[in-house]
Short mmCIF file of C-alpha atoms and ligand atoms in Angstrom, two decimals:
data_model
loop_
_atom_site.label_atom_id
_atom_site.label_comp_id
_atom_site.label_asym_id
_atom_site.label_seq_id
_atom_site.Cartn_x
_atom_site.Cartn_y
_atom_site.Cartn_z
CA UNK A 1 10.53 0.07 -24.87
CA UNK A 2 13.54 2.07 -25.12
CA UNK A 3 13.11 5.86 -23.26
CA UNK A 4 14.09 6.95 -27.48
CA UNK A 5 11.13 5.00 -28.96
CA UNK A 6 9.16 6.05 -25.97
CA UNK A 7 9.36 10.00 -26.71
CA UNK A 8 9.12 9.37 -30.52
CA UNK A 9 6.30 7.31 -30.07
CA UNK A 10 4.24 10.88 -28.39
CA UNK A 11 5.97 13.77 -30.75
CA UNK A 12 5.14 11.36 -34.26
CA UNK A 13 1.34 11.88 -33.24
CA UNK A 14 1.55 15.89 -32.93
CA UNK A 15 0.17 17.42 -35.74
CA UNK A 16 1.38 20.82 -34.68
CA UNK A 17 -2.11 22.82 -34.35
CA UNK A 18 -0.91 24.59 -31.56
CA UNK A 19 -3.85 24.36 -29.41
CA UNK A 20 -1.65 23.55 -26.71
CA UNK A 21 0.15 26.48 -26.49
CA UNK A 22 -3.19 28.29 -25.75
CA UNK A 23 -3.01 26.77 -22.16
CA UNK A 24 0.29 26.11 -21.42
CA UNK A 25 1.27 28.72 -18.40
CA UNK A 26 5.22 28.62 -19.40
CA UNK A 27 4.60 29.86 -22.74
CA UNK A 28 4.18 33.98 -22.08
CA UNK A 29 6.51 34.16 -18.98
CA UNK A 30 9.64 33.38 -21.18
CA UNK A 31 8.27 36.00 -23.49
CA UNK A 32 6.73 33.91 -26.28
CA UNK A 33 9.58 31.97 -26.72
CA UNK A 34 8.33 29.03 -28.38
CA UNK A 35 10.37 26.12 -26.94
CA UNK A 36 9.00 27.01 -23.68
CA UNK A 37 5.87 26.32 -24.17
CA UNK A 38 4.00 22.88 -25.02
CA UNK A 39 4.05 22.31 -29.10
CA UNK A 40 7.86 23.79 -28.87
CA UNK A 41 8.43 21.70 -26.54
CA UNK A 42 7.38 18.15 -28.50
CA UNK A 43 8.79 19.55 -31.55
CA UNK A 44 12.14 20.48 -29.93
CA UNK A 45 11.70 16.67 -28.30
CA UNK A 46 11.76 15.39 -32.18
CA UNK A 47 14.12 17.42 -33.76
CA UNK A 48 16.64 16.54 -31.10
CA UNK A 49 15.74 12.84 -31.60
CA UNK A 50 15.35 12.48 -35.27
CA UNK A 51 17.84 15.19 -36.75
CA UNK A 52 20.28 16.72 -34.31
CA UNK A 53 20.70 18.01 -30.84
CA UNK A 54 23.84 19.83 -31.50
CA UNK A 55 23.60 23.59 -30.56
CA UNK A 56 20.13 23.37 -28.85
CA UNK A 57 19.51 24.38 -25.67
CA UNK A 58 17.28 22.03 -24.27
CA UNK A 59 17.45 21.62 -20.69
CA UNK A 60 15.79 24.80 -20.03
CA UNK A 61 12.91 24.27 -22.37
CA UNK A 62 12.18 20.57 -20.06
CA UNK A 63 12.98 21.36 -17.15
CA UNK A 64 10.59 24.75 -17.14
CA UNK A 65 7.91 22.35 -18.22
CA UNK A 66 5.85 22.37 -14.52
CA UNK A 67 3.94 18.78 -15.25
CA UNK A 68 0.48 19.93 -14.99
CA UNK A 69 -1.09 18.03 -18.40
CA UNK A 70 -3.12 21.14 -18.90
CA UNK A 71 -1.97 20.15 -22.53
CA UNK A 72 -3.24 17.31 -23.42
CA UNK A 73 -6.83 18.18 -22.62
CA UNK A 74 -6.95 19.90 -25.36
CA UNK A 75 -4.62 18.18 -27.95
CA UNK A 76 -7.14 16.52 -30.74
CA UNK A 77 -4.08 14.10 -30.92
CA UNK A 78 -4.15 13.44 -27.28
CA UNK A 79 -0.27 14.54 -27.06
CA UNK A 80 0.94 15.32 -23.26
CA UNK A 81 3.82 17.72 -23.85
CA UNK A 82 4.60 17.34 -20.28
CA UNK A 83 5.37 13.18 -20.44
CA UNK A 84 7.17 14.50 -23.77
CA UNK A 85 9.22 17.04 -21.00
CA UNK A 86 9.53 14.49 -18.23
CA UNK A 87 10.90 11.71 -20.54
CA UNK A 88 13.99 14.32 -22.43
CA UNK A 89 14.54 15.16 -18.59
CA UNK A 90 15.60 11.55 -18.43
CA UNK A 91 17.45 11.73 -21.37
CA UNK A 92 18.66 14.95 -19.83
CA UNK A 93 19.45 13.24 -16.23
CA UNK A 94 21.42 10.29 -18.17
CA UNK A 95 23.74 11.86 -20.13
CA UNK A 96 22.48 10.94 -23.52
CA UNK A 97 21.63 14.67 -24.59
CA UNK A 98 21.32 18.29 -23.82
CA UNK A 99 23.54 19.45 -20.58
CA UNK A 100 22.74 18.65 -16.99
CA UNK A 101 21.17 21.45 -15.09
CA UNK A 102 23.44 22.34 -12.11
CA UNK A 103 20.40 23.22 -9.63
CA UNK A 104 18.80 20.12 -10.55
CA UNK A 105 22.39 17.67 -10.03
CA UNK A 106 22.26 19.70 -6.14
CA UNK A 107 18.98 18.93 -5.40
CA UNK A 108 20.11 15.01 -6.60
CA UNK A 109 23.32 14.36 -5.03
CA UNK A 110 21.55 16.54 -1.44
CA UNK A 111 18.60 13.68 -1.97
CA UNK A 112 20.90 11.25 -2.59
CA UNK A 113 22.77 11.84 0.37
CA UNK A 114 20.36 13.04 2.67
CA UNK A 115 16.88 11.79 2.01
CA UNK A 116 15.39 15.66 1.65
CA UNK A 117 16.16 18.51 -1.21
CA UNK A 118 18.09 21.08 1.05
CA UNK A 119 19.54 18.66 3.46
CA UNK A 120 16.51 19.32 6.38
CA UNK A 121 16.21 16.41 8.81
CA UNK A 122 14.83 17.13 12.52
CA UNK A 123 13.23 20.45 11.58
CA UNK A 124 10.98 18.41 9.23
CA UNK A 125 9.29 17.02 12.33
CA UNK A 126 9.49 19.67 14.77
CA UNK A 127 6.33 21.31 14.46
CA UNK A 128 4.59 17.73 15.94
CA UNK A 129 6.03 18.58 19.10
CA UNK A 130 3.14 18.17 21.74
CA UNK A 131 1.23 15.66 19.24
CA UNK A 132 0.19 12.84 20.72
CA UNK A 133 -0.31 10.04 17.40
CA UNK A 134 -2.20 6.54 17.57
CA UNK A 135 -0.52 3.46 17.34
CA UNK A 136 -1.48 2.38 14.21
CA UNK A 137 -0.11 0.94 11.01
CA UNK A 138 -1.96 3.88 9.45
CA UNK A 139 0.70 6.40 8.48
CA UNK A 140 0.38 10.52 7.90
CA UNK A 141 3.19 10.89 5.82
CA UNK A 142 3.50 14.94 5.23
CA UNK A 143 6.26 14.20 2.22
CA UNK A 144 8.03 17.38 3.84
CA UNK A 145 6.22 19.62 1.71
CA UNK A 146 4.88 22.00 4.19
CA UNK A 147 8.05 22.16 5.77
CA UNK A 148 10.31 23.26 2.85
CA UNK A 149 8.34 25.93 1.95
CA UNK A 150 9.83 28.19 4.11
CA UNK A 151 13.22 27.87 3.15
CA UNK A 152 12.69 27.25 -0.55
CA UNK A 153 11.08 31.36 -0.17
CA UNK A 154 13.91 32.39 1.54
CA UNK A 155 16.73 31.31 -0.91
CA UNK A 156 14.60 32.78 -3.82
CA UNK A 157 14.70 35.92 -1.62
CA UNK A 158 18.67 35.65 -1.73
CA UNK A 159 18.30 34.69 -5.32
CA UNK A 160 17.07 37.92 -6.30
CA UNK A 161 19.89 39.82 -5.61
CA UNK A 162 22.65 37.73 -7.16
CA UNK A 163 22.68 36.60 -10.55
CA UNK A 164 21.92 33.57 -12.42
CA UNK A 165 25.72 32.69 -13.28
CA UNK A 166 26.52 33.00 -9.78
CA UNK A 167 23.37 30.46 -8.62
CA UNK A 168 24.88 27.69 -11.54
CA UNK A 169 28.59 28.41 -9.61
CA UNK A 170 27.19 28.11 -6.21
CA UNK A 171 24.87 25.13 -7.75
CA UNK A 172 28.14 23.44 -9.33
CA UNK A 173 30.43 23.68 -6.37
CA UNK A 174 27.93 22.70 -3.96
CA UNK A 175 27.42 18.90 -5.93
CA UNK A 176 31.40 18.53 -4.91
CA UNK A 177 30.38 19.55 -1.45
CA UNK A 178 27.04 18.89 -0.65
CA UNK A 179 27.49 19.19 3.16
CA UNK A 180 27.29 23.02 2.22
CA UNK A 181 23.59 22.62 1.83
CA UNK A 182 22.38 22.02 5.48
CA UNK A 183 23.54 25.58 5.65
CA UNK A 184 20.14 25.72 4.11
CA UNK A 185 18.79 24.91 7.70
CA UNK A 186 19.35 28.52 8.49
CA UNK A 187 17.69 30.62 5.67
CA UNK A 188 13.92 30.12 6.15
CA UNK A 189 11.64 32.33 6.37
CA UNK A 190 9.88 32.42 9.77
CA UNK A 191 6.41 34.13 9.52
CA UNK A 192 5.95 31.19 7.02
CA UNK A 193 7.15 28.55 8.86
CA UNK A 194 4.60 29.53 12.04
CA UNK A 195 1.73 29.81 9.59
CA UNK A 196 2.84 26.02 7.47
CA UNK A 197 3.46 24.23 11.21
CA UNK A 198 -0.12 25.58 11.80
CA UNK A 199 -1.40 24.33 8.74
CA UNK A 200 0.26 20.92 10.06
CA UNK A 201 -1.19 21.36 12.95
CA UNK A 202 -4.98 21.88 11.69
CA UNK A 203 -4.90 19.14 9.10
CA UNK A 204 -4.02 16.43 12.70
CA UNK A 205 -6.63 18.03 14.43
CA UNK A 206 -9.17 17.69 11.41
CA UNK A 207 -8.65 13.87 11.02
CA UNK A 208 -8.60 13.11 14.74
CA UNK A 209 -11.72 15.08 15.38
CA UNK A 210 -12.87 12.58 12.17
CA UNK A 211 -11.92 9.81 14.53
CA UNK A 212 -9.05 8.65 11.90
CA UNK A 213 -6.53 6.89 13.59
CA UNK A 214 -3.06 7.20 12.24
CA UNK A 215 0.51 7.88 13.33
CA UNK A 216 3.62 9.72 11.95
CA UNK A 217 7.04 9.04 12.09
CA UNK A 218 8.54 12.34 13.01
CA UNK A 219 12.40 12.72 11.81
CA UNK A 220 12.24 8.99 10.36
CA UNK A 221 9.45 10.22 7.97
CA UNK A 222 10.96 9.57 4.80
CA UNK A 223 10.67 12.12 1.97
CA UNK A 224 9.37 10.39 -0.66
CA UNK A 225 11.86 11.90 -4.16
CA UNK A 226 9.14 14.01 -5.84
CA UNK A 227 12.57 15.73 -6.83
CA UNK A 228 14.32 13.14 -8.36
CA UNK A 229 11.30 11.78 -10.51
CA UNK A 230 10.11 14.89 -11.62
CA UNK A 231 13.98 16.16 -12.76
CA UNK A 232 14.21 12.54 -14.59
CA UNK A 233 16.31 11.22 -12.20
CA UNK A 234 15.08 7.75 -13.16
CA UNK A 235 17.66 5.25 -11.73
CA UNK A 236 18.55 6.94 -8.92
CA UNK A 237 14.33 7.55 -7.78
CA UNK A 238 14.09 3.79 -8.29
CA UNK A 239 17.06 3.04 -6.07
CA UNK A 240 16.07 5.54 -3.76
CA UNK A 241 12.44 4.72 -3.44
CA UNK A 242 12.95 1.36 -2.81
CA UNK A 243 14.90 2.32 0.22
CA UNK A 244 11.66 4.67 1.24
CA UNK A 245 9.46 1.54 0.51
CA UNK A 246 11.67 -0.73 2.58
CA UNK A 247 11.65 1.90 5.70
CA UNK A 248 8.12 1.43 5.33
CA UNK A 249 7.71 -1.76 5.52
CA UNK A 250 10.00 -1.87 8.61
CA UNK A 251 7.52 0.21 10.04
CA UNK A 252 4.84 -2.03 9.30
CA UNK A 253 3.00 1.04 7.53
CA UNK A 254 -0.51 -0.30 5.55
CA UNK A 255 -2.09 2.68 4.43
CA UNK A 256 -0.19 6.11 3.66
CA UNK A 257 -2.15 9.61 4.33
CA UNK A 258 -0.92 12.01 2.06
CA UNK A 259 -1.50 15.83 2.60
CA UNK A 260 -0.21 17.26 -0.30
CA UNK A 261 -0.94 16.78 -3.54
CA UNK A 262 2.24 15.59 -4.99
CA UNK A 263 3.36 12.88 -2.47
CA UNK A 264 -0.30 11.87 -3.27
CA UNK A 265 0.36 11.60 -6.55
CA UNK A 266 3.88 9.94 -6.15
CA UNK A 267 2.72 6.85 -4.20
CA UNK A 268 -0.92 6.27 -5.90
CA UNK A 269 0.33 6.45 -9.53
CA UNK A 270 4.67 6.26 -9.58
CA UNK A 271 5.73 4.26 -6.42
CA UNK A 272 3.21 1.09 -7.82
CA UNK A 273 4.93 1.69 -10.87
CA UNK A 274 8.82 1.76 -10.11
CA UNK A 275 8.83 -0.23 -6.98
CA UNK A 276 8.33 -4.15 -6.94
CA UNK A 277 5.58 -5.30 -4.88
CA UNK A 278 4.62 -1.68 -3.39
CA UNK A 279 0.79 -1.37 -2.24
CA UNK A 280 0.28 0.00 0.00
CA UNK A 281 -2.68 2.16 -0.59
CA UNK A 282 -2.77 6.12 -0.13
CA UNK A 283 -5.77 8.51 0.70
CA UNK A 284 -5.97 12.32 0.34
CA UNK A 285 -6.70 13.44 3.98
CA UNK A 286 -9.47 15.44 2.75
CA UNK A 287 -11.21 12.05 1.38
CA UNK A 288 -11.29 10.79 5.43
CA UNK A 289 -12.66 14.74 6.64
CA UNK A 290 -15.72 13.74 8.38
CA UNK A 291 -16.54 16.83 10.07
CA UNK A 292 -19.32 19.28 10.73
CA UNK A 293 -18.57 23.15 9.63
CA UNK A 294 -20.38 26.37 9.84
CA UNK A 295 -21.31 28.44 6.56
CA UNK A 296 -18.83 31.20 5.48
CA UNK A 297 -20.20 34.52 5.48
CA UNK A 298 -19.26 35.60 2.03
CA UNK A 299 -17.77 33.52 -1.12
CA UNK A 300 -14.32 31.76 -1.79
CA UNK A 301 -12.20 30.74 -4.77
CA UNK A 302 -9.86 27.81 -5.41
CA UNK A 303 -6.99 27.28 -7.24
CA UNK A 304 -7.72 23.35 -7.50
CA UNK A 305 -4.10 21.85 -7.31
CA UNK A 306 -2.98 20.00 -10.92
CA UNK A 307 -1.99 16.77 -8.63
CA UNK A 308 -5.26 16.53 -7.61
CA UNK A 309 -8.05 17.80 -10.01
CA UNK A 310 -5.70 16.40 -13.71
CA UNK A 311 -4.07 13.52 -12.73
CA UNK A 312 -6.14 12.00 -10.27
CA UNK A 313 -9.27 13.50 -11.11
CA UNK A 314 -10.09 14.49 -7.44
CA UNK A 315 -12.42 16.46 -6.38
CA UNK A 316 -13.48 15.97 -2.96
CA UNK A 317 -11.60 19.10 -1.49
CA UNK A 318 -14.32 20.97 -3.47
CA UNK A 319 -16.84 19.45 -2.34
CA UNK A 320 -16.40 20.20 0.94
CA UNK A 321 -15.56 23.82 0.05
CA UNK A 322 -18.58 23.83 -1.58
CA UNK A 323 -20.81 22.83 0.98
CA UNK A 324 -19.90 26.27 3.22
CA UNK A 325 -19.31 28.63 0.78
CA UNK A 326 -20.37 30.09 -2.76
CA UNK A 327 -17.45 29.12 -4.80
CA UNK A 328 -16.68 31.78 -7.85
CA UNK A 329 -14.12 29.82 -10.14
CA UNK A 330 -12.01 31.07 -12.45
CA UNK A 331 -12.44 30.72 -16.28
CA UNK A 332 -9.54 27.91 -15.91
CA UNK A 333 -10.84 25.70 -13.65
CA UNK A 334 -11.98 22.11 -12.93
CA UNK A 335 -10.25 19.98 -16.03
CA UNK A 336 -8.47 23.28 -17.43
CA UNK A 337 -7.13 24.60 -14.07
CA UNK A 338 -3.99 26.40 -14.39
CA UNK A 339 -0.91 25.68 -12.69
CA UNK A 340 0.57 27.65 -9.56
CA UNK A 341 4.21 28.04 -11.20
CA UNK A 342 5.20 26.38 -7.83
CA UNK A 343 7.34 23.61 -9.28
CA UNK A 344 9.51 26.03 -11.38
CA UNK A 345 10.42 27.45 -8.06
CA UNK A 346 13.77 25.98 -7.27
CA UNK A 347 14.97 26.22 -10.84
CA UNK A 348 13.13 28.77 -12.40
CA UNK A 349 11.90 31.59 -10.09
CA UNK A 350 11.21 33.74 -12.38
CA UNK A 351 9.08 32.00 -14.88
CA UNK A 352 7.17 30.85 -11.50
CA UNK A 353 7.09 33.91 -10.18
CA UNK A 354 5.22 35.34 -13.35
CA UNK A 355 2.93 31.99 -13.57
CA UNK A 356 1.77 33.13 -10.02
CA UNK A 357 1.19 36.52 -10.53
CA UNK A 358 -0.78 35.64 -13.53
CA UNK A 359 -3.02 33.36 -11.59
CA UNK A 360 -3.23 35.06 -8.44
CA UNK A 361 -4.74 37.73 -10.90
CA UNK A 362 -7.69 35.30 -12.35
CA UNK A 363 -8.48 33.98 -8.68
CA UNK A 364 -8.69 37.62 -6.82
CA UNK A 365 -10.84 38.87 -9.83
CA UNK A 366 -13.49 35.93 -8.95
CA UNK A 367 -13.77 36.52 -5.10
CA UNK A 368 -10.98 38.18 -2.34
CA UNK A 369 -10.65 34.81 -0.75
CA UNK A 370 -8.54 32.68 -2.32
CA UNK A 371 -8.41 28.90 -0.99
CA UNK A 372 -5.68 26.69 -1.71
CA UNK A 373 -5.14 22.70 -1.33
CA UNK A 374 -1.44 22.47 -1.54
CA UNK A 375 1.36 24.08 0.19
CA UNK A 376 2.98 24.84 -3.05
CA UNK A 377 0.15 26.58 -4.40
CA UNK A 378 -0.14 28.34 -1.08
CA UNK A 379 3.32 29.46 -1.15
CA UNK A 380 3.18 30.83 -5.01
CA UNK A 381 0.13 32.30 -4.51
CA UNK A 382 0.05 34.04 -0.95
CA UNK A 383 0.39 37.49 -2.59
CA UNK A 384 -2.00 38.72 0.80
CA UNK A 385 -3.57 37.56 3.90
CA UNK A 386 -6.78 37.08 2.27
CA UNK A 387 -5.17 33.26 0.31
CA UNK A 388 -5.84 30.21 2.67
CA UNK A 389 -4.69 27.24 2.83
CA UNK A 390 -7.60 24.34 3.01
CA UNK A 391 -6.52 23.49 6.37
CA UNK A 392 -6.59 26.79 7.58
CA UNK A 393 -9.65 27.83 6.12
CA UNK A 394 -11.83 24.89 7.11
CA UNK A 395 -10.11 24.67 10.38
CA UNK A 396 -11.56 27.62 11.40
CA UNK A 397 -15.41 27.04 10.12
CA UNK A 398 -14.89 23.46 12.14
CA UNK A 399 -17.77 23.38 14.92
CA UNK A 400 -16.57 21.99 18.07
CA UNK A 401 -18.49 18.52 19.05
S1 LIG B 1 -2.19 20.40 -29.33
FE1 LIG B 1 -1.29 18.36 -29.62
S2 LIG B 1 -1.17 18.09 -31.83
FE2 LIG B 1 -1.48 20.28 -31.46
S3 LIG B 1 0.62 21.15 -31.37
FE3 LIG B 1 0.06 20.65 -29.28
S4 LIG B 1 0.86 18.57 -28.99
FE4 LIG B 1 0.82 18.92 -31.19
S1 LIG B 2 2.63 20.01 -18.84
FE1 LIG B 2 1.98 22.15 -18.49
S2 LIG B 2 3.89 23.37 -18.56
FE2 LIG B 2 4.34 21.34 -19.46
S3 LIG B 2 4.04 21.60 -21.66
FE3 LIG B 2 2.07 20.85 -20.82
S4 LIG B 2 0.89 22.72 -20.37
FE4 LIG B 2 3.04 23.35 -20.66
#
């Protein structure tokens, strides 16, 4: 089916109730606006199809869309507004309507060329330094995510004090020279980059003291194009991840052990999807934990990570949470968590800026300790010392055998 019929096929089912809107975290950030939130955003979708997209500004009101689905758990049409956003981002991506968004064409042509967002390479793998791995077809494949965050805080940080015409110039010229961007390499911010490589660090030492056998492919590791699927680069992820699935199969790699919750999500449910033949199965390192843990001394909340908990319907992080602490959840939680903001960060700092704040607020009202299960979330929502990672947090209740 054509990506046209496709979209039309979603918006003609809306009935435009506007429950949506009710849980869709983009919606009061842009100040009510309604095209940034979920019902705007299928009826934009259908007026742009069906009437005319002349004069509309639509890339912003897709792009901002952050994926999480929170929408259609509570459409009575069963409308996702966020395939609705993912497939105009195609549209988007292929020239067909709206205008490209220079940030996102960067972040493209910087994947395109070097297999990572901001042009990172060796630093992706150097806080395994020391590690010894197994030998084993089993791979830990960290999708880079830890490692960006870092940098991705530190250009925000520059962000803020120039302004958003200058980013799109910077953006623009940069596509024409991409080299530029592995100037990227040098504007990260350190404190951060300590406390992800010993995040890295925990979550090796977790599944080895499980007696999970893996390896990792240090600067080879691929990253897998979370990028260029979510910003509807749609020919250029399936060229691109074919070239990812091909490295490996080189590698002779049978079983993938993600550690974040969108490279999870990329090779369980896209990957099978875009790549011929790919099956190579993939487990959430916290499925494999098989460890003993003291009892926290006071209680915990979690910001249960959309990749997990909505599309894959995952809940074994919990679990173990559960089992060595009182857990106080927030009124969005379980099948109506609420997103981080974290994958507006590179485009729309702001708007994810605001999403955190507005969730860091429901967690810290529940308990002081906020736990975390993705390095985005960690990195949107580390507004004090008192938000943990899961790697930290149960690293440290782990009882030595
Ligand atoms: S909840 Fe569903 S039917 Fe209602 S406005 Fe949103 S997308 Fe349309
Ligand atoms: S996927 Fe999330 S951000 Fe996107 S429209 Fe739905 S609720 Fe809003």
């Amino acid at each position: 089916m054509n990506l046209i019929k496709q979209i039309e096929e979603i918006t003609d089912k809306c009935i435009s109730c506007g429950f949506c809107e009710s849980v869709c975290p983009t919606l009061e950030p842009d100040g009510y606006n309604s095209v940034f939130g979920a019902r705007g955003r299928v009826i934009l979708a259908d007026f742009a199809l069906k009437e005319s997209s002349e004069g509309l500004e639509l890339g912003n009101s897709f792009y901002s869309c952050l994926d999480c689905y929170a929408c259609v758990n509570v459409c009575p049409a069963g409308v996702n507004a966020g395939v609705v956003s993912e497939l105009m981002r195609e549209l988007v991506a292929s020239g067909n309507r709206g205008t490209k968004n220079p940030v996102a064409e960067m972040i493209k042509t910087s994947i395109m060329k070097y297999g990572n967002p901001l042009g990172l390479k060796e630093e992706s793998a150097e806080w395994a330094d020391g590690i010894k791995f197994d030998d084993s077809s089993t791979m830990l494949i960290t999708g880079q995510m830890y490692q960006m965050m870092p940098y991705t805080r530190k250009i925000n940080k520059v962000r803020k004090y120039i302004d958003e015409n200058l980013t799109i110039n910077i953006a623009s010229a940069m596509i024409r020279h991409i080299s530029l961007i592995k100037f990227s390499r040098h504007f990260y911010n350190k404190q951060l980059r300590d406390k992800m490589n010993g995040d890295l660090k925990n979550i090796v030492s977790m599944l080895q003291k499980s007696g999970v056998k893996f390896n990792y492919l240090g600067a080879e590791e691929p990253y897998p194009g979370m990028f260029l699927h979510e910003l509807g680069y749609a020919k250029e992820f399936k060229e691109y991840a074919e070239t990812v699935y091909n490295l490996l199969k080189e590698k002779g790699v049978k079983r993938i052990i993600a550690i974040d919750p969108h490279t999870y999500d990329i090779f369980k449910n896209v990957y099978p999807e875009v790549v011929k033949g790919f099956k190579i199965p993939v487990v959430y390192y916290t499925d494999l934990l098989d460890l003993e843990y003291r009892k926290f001394n006071g209680n915990i909340t979690v910001q249960e990570p959309c990749h997990i908990v909505l599309h894959n319907n995952n809940f074994k992080a919990i679990d173990i949470l559960n089992s060595v602490a009182e857990i106080k959840l927030p009124e969005r939680s379980g099948k109506s968590t609420m997103c981080c903001g974290g994958p507006d960060e590179l485009l729309f700092p702001d708007t994810a800026k605001k999403v955190s704040m507005k969730r860091y607020k429901d967690l810290k009202a529940k308990s002081d300790n906020v736990i975390t299960i993705c390095p985005l979330c960690y990195n949107n929502l580390a507004y004090d010392e008192n938000v943990m990672d899961f790697s930290e947090f149960m690293g440290s209740l782990m009882v030595k055998k």
